[in-house]
Structures are given as structure tokens and as C-alpha cells.
Amino acid sequence: MPRTLRAQHDRFELSQPFRIARGVKTAADVITVTIGEGQVEGLGEGVPYPRYGESVESALAAIEQARSVIESGAGREELLATMPAGAARNALDCALWDLEARLSRRSVAEMIGNPAPGRLASALTVVIDAPEAMGRAAAALAHAPLIKVKVDADAPEAQIRAVRAAAPHVGLIVDPNESWDRKLVEAMQSLLVEQRVALLEQPVPAGEDEWLEDFTPSVPICADESVHIAADVPLLARRYQAVNVKLDKAGGLTSALALARAARENGLGLMTGCMVSSSLSIAPALHVARLSDFVDLDGPIWLREDRAGGVIDEGGFLLPPAPGFWGTS
């Protein structure tokens, strides 16, 4: 049966600005892909990320280049061989998973051979602001099991202390988004221990992390921007203690599952993260999240309005989408 492919740019306004060391976001710009066979359609979403040289326009162009391959019936493995990792391939790969689930009347969980995703703890984010404002934001989340603290190189000690004082019992992930250097990482070690930080995420720029091979951190360090696909893992296992798997970096659920397996085989901890996105990005990521030590999938929580039937935050616990939203018949 002939296939059809549609791709479009969708924008979701945020309920409040999302500030990290790299800049401020006020809306989530995503690519929505629909792949159809007859009356059955599969959906996928990708978030083009400027940090990796992506834009809405470049992602749509990449999808258009893949049109003939997809519409001729290519599967997920062929897609891996013909497109580079990134948001465009993520949207296509996830749409193919959803389409296969609906055509076969099997869930994606059944296809993978795992239980269906359920309620799981997922970090809630405190974005960069004045330390006092970050403390107030953390106080509102103090009931949650896990908080991710976005920091920069200007006042990280004050920012972390403010969050910890306001939320004394939660787990803490500190994420400088590549804004620190070696000197600051070394200087912050005792504070990270004192403030009971569970994980330090990508403190230095990707490509400037070779020195971590000879560094023994007091708190585990997680690669984010430094890791994209499974082939990256053997080298990074000498520098990091964990990796952050994001479907947009890996280029889809297929590649993300391979990255998660490679991380475990190399003795690394596992985190599942996301871009600021709708629940259509999060539904596939839940299949990696259930394998992870840390989960950070609060992207849709920042939206003024999510897609109908999407994930729900319940006090720092993420509830999966409604039946039939994605990956189920």
C-alpha cells in the first residue's frame, strides 16, 4: 500500500521563559511528521536545536529529501543508514514506530519487549534567575522527588545553595549547559558534595572535555552535549560516569535504545532527557526512561497548552499519555 508523508512546523508558547546558560526560550518550535498507509497514520515530533546547527527550515528540508525513501516503504533500520542523527530523523523514526504499532495492533512496548511505561519520577526544572528567585521557584517544587537546577558561571554557588535551602529533601541535578571551565569544575567539587548534588550534567563544552579522563569527580558527571549516538560511548566512558539520552540527539527511538544499551554495556549510568517539546516527543522517550537512573522529561510541563491527551505531571511524577496518543493501536 502506498505511503504518504507530511511534515509541518508547529509552535507551542511557553507559560514562562525557560532560561539556561545558552539563552532564553519563550516557545517550543517543533516539527510534526505524519506517515500514512491507507487510513492508518503514525505521528512523530522532532525539536530542531540551534546548538547542533539545526533549524526548523533545515529539518523540514532534510525530511523532504527523505520523502522518496519513506514513501517507497523504508523501515527504521534503512532510515538509520540514510539519514544522520538529529531532530528530522527523530520525527520520522518515531512516526514509523507509531505507524507500525497501529498497523500491527501491537503497542511499541510489545514491539520492544518491555512493559508499558507507567508513572515515574521526572525532574522538574528551576531555570536561571537571581538566587533568591531560584529559591522561591524551588520552594514551590520542594514536594517533588527530583529537581534539575540550571546554572551558569556567574553565581553557581549562590544559585545551588538557594535551591537546596528551599528544597532540602529533593534529589538535585545541576546543569551548567557547558558554561563552566575546568577551574570552576574543580572549585565546585566540595560544594556539590556539601549540597548533596546527585549528578552534574555537562559542565564544560563538548570538545573541551578531554581532561576529564584524568579527573576523579566527587559527584558523578553526566555527558549531554558530548553524546549523541551509541558510537560515542566507548570514548566518553573514559570521561563521564553517565550519559543523557535524548531522542532528538540520537535521531529517534531506535537509535536512543541502542545508545542506552551501549551505555549500560560500558558501565555508565543512564539519564533520559528532552528538549522543550510537546508530549508527542515525550511518549517515545518514556520507553528509554523506564530503563534509566534519572529522568528529565518535563518539556511539556513548560507549555501553555500541550497536545490533547499528553503526559501529566503529578507532583514530580510523570503520568503517561492517554491510551491511543502514541505507540498504541
Coordinates of C-alpha atoms in Angstrom, one line a residue:
M1 CA 0.0 0.0 0.0
P2 CA 1.4 3.4 -0.9
R3 CA 2.7 5.6 1.9
T4 CA 2.2 9.4 2.4
L5 CA 4.4 11.8 4.3
R6 CA 3.5 15.2 5.7
A7 CA 5.7 17.5 7.8
Q8 CA 4.9 20.8 9.3
H9 CA 6.2 23.4 11.8
D10 CA 4.2 23.7 15.0
R11 CA 4.8 26.3 17.7
F12 CA 3.8 25.9 21.4
E13 CA 4.0 29.0 23.5
L14 CA 5.6 28.6 27.0
S15 CA 3.8 29.5 30.2
Q16 CA 7.0 31.3 31.4
P17 CA 10.5 31.9 30.0
F18 CA 12.9 28.9 30.0
R19 CA 16.4 30.4 30.9
I20 CA 19.6 28.3 30.6
A21 CA 23.3 29.4 30.3
R22 CA 22.8 29.3 26.5
G23 CA 19.9 31.7 26.3
V24 CA 16.1 32.1 26.8
K25 CA 13.3 30.3 25.2
T26 CA 9.7 31.5 25.1
A27 CA 8.2 29.0 22.7
A28 CA 8.8 25.4 21.6
D29 CA 9.3 25.2 17.8
V30 CA 8.8 21.6 16.7
I31 CA 8.5 19.6 13.5
T32 CA 5.4 17.3 13.4
V33 CA 5.6 14.3 10.9
T34 CA 2.7 12.2 9.8
I35 CA 3.3 9.0 7.8
G36 CA 0.2 7.2 6.5
E37 CA -0.7 3.9 5.0
G38 CA -4.2 3.7 3.8
Q39 CA -6.4 5.0 6.7
V40 CA -3.7 4.5 9.3
E41 CA -1.3 7.2 10.3
G42 CA 1.7 7.4 12.6
L43 CA 3.0 10.6 14.2
G44 CA 6.4 11.8 15.3
E45 CA 7.9 15.0 16.6
G46 CA 11.4 16.5 16.4
V47 CA 12.8 19.6 18.0
P48 CA 15.5 21.3 15.8
Y49 CA 18.2 22.6 18.1
P50 CA 20.4 25.5 17.1
R51 CA 23.2 24.2 19.3
Y52 CA 23.6 21.4 16.8
G53 CA 23.3 23.6 13.7
E54 CA 19.6 22.8 13.2
S55 CA 16.6 25.0 12.4
V56 CA 13.0 24.4 11.5
E57 CA 13.9 25.1 7.9
S58 CA 16.8 22.7 7.8
A59 CA 14.8 19.9 9.5
L60 CA 11.9 20.3 7.0
A61 CA 14.4 20.2 4.1
A62 CA 16.0 17.0 5.5
I63 CA 12.6 15.4 5.8
E64 CA 11.7 16.4 2.2
Q65 CA 15.0 14.9 1.0
A66 CA 13.9 11.6 2.7
R67 CA 10.4 11.7 1.2
S68 CA 11.1 9.2 -1.6
V69 CA 12.8 6.7 0.7
I70 CA 9.9 6.9 3.3
E71 CA 7.1 6.8 0.7
S72 CA 8.7 3.8 -1.0
G73 CA 8.3 1.9 2.2
A74 CA 11.7 2.2 4.0
G75 CA 11.8 0.9 7.6
R76 CA 13.5 2.3 10.6
E77 CA 16.8 0.5 10.0
E78 CA 17.0 1.8 6.5
L79 CA 16.3 5.3 7.9
L80 CA 19.3 5.0 10.2
A81 CA 21.5 4.2 7.2
T82 CA 20.3 7.0 5.0
M83 CA 19.9 10.0 7.4
P84 CA 22.2 11.5 10.1
A85 CA 21.1 11.7 13.7
G86 CA 19.1 14.7 14.6
A87 CA 15.6 16.1 15.0
A88 CA 14.5 15.4 11.4
R89 CA 15.3 11.7 11.7
N90 CA 13.8 11.6 15.2
A91 CA 10.5 12.8 13.9
L92 CA 10.5 10.2 11.1
D93 CA 11.7 7.3 13.2
C94 CA 9.1 7.9 15.9
A95 CA 6.3 8.2 13.2
L96 CA 7.4 4.9 11.8
W97 CA 7.2 3.3 15.3
D98 CA 3.7 4.7 15.8
L99 CA 2.6 3.6 12.3
E100 CA 3.9 0.1 12.8
A101 CA 2.2 -0.2 16.2
R102 CA -1.2 0.9 14.7
L103 CA -0.9 -1.4 11.7
S104 CA 0.2 -4.4 13.7
R105 CA -2.2 -3.7 16.6
R106 CA 0.7 -4.1 19.0
S107 CA 2.0 -1.4 21.3
V108 CA 5.5 -0.1 20.9
A109 CA 6.2 -1.6 24.4
E110 CA 5.2 -5.0 23.0
M111 CA 7.4 -4.5 19.9
I112 CA 10.4 -3.6 22.2
G113 CA 9.6 -6.5 24.6
N114 CA 9.1 -4.3 27.7
P115 CA 6.2 -3.5 29.9
A116 CA 4.2 -0.4 29.1
P117 CA 5.5 2.8 30.6
G118 CA 3.9 3.8 33.8
R119 CA 4.1 6.5 36.4
L120 CA 7.8 7.6 37.0
A121 CA 9.7 10.3 38.8
S122 CA 10.8 13.0 36.4
A123 CA 12.9 16.1 37.3
L124 CA 11.2 19.5 37.5
T125 CA 13.5 22.3 36.3
V126 CA 14.5 25.5 38.1
V127 CA 15.8 27.9 35.4
I128 CA 18.5 30.5 35.8
D129 CA 17.5 33.6 37.7
A130 CA 18.7 35.6 40.7
P131 CA 19.4 33.2 43.5
E132 CA 16.5 34.5 45.6
A133 CA 14.1 33.9 42.7
M134 CA 15.5 30.4 42.1
G135 CA 15.0 29.7 45.8
R136 CA 11.3 30.7 45.5
A137 CA 10.9 28.6 42.4
A138 CA 12.5 25.6 44.2
A139 CA 10.2 26.1 47.3
A140 CA 7.2 25.5 45.0
L141 CA 8.8 22.2 43.9
A142 CA 10.0 21.0 47.3
H143 CA 7.5 18.2 47.3
A144 CA 8.9 16.7 44.2
P145 CA 11.4 13.8 44.2
L146 CA 13.9 15.4 41.8
I147 CA 14.9 19.0 40.7
K148 CA 17.2 20.0 37.9
V149 CA 19.0 23.3 38.6
K150 CA 20.1 25.3 35.6
V151 CA 23.1 27.4 36.4
D152 CA 25.8 29.5 34.7
A153 CA 29.3 30.5 35.6
D154 CA 28.3 33.8 37.2
A155 CA 26.9 32.7 40.5
P156 CA 26.5 28.9 40.6
E157 CA 27.3 28.5 44.3
A158 CA 24.6 31.0 45.4
Q159 CA 22.2 29.5 42.9
I160 CA 22.7 26.0 44.2
R161 CA 22.6 27.0 47.8
A162 CA 19.4 28.9 47.3
V163 CA 17.7 25.9 45.7
R164 CA 18.9 23.4 48.3
A165 CA 17.9 25.6 51.2
A166 CA 14.4 25.9 49.7
A167 CA 14.1 22.2 48.9
P168 CA 16.2 20.4 51.5
H169 CA 14.9 16.8 50.8
V170 CA 14.8 16.5 47.0
G171 CA 17.3 14.9 44.7
L172 CA 19.3 17.6 42.8
I173 CA 20.8 17.6 39.3
V174 CA 23.0 20.6 38.5
D175 CA 23.2 21.5 34.8
P176 CA 25.6 24.3 33.7
N177 CA 24.9 23.6 30.0
E178 CA 28.6 23.7 29.0
S179 CA 29.1 27.1 30.7
W180 CA 31.9 26.1 33.2
D181 CA 35.6 25.5 32.6
R182 CA 38.0 23.1 34.3
K183 CA 39.0 25.5 37.0
L184 CA 35.4 26.1 38.1
V185 CA 34.5 22.4 37.9
E186 CA 37.4 21.6 40.3
A187 CA 36.5 24.5 42.6
M188 CA 32.9 23.4 42.9
Q189 CA 33.5 19.8 43.9
S190 CA 33.3 20.3 47.7
L191 CA 30.2 22.4 47.4
L192 CA 28.5 19.8 45.2
V193 CA 29.1 17.2 47.9
E194 CA 28.0 19.5 50.7
Q195 CA 24.8 20.3 48.9
R196 CA 24.1 16.7 48.2
V197 CA 24.0 17.0 44.4
A198 CA 23.3 13.6 42.8
L199 CA 24.6 14.4 39.3
L200 CA 26.5 17.2 37.5
E201 CA 25.4 17.4 33.9
Q202 CA 27.8 18.5 31.1
P203 CA 29.6 21.2 32.9
V204 CA 32.2 22.0 30.2
P205 CA 31.8 22.4 26.4
A206 CA 31.7 19.3 24.3
G207 CA 35.1 19.0 22.6
E208 CA 36.8 20.5 25.7
D209 CA 36.3 17.6 28.0
E210 CA 39.5 15.5 27.3
W211 CA 40.9 16.4 30.7
L212 CA 38.0 14.5 32.4
E213 CA 39.9 11.3 31.6
D214 CA 42.3 12.1 34.4
F215 CA 39.8 13.7 36.8
T216 CA 38.1 11.8 39.6
P217 CA 34.9 13.8 40.4
S218 CA 33.3 13.9 43.8
V219 CA 29.9 13.8 42.2
P220 CA 29.1 11.8 39.0
I221 CA 29.3 13.8 35.8
C222 CA 26.8 13.1 33.0
A223 CA 27.5 13.7 29.3
D224 CA 24.8 15.6 27.4
E225 CA 26.0 17.7 24.5
S226 CA 29.1 15.4 24.3
V227 CA 27.0 12.3 23.5
H228 CA 24.6 11.6 20.6
I229 CA 24.7 8.0 19.4
A230 CA 26.0 4.6 20.6
A231 CA 29.3 5.0 18.7
D232 CA 30.2 7.9 21.0
V233 CA 30.0 5.8 24.2
P234 CA 33.4 4.0 24.3
L235 CA 35.4 7.2 24.3
L236 CA 33.0 9.0 26.7
A237 CA 33.1 6.1 29.2
R238 CA 36.7 7.3 30.0
R239 CA 35.5 10.8 30.8
Y240 CA 32.0 10.5 32.3
Q241 CA 30.0 8.4 34.7
A242 CA 26.6 8.7 33.0
V243 CA 25.1 9.8 29.7
N244 CA 21.9 11.7 28.9
V245 CA 19.9 10.1 26.1
K246 CA 17.7 12.5 24.1
L247 CA 15.8 11.2 21.1
D248 CA 16.5 14.4 19.2
K249 CA 20.2 14.0 19.6
A250 CA 20.2 10.3 18.9
G251 CA 17.9 10.7 15.9
G252 CA 14.9 8.6 17.1
L253 CA 13.8 5.9 19.5
T254 CA 15.6 3.2 17.5
S255 CA 19.0 4.9 18.0
A256 CA 18.2 6.0 21.5
L257 CA 17.6 2.4 22.6
A258 CA 20.9 1.4 21.1
L259 CA 22.6 4.3 22.9
A260 CA 21.1 3.2 26.2
R261 CA 22.3 -0.4 25.7
A262 CA 25.8 0.8 24.8
A263 CA 25.9 3.0 28.0
R264 CA 24.9 0.1 30.2
E265 CA 27.4 -2.2 28.5
N266 CA 30.2 0.3 29.2
G267 CA 29.2 0.6 32.9
L268 CA 27.6 4.1 32.7
G269 CA 24.7 5.5 34.5
L270 CA 21.7 6.4 32.3
M271 CA 19.6 9.5 32.2
T272 CA 16.7 10.3 29.8
G273 CA 16.2 13.9 28.8
C274 CA 14.3 16.0 26.3
M275 CA 14.2 19.4 24.6
V276 CA 11.3 21.8 25.5
S277 CA 8.7 20.0 23.4
S278 CA 5.1 18.7 23.4
S279 CA 4.1 15.3 24.7
L280 CA 4.5 13.8 21.2
S281 CA 8.3 14.0 21.9
I282 CA 7.9 12.5 25.4
A283 CA 5.8 9.5 24.6
P284 CA 8.5 7.6 22.8
A285 CA 11.2 8.8 25.3
L286 CA 9.3 7.0 28.1
H287 CA 10.5 3.7 26.6
V288 CA 14.1 4.8 27.4
A289 CA 13.1 6.5 30.6
R290 CA 11.9 3.3 32.2
L291 CA 15.5 1.9 31.8
S292 CA 17.1 5.0 33.4
D293 CA 18.5 6.1 36.7
F294 CA 17.5 9.7 36.2
V295 CA 14.6 11.0 34.1
D296 CA 14.2 14.6 33.0
L297 CA 11.1 14.8 30.7
D298 CA 9.4 17.9 31.9
G299 CA 9.5 19.7 28.5
P300 CA 5.7 19.7 28.0
I301 CA 5.1 21.0 31.6
W302 CA 6.5 24.3 30.3
L303 CA 3.9 24.7 27.6
R304 CA 0.9 27.0 27.9
E305 CA -1.1 24.3 26.1
D306 CA 0.1 20.8 25.2
R307 CA -1.3 18.4 22.7
A308 CA -4.6 16.8 23.9
G309 CA -4.1 13.6 25.8
G310 CA -0.5 14.2 26.6
V311 CA 1.6 13.4 29.7
I312 CA 0.6 14.8 33.1
D313 CA 2.9 16.0 35.9
E314 CA 1.6 14.9 39.3
G315 CA 3.9 16.4 41.9
G316 CA 7.1 15.5 40.1
F317 CA 5.8 12.1 38.9
L318 CA 5.0 11.9 35.2
L319 CA 1.9 10.0 34.1
P320 CA 2.0 8.5 30.6
P321 CA -0.3 9.9 27.8
A322 CA -3.8 8.8 27.3
P323 CA -4.4 5.4 25.5
G324 CA -4.0 5.8 21.8
F325 CA -2.0 9.0 22.0
W326 CA 1.2 7.4 20.5
G327 CA 2.6 3.9 20.1
T328 CA -0.6 2.0 20.7
S329 CA -3.3 0.8 18.3

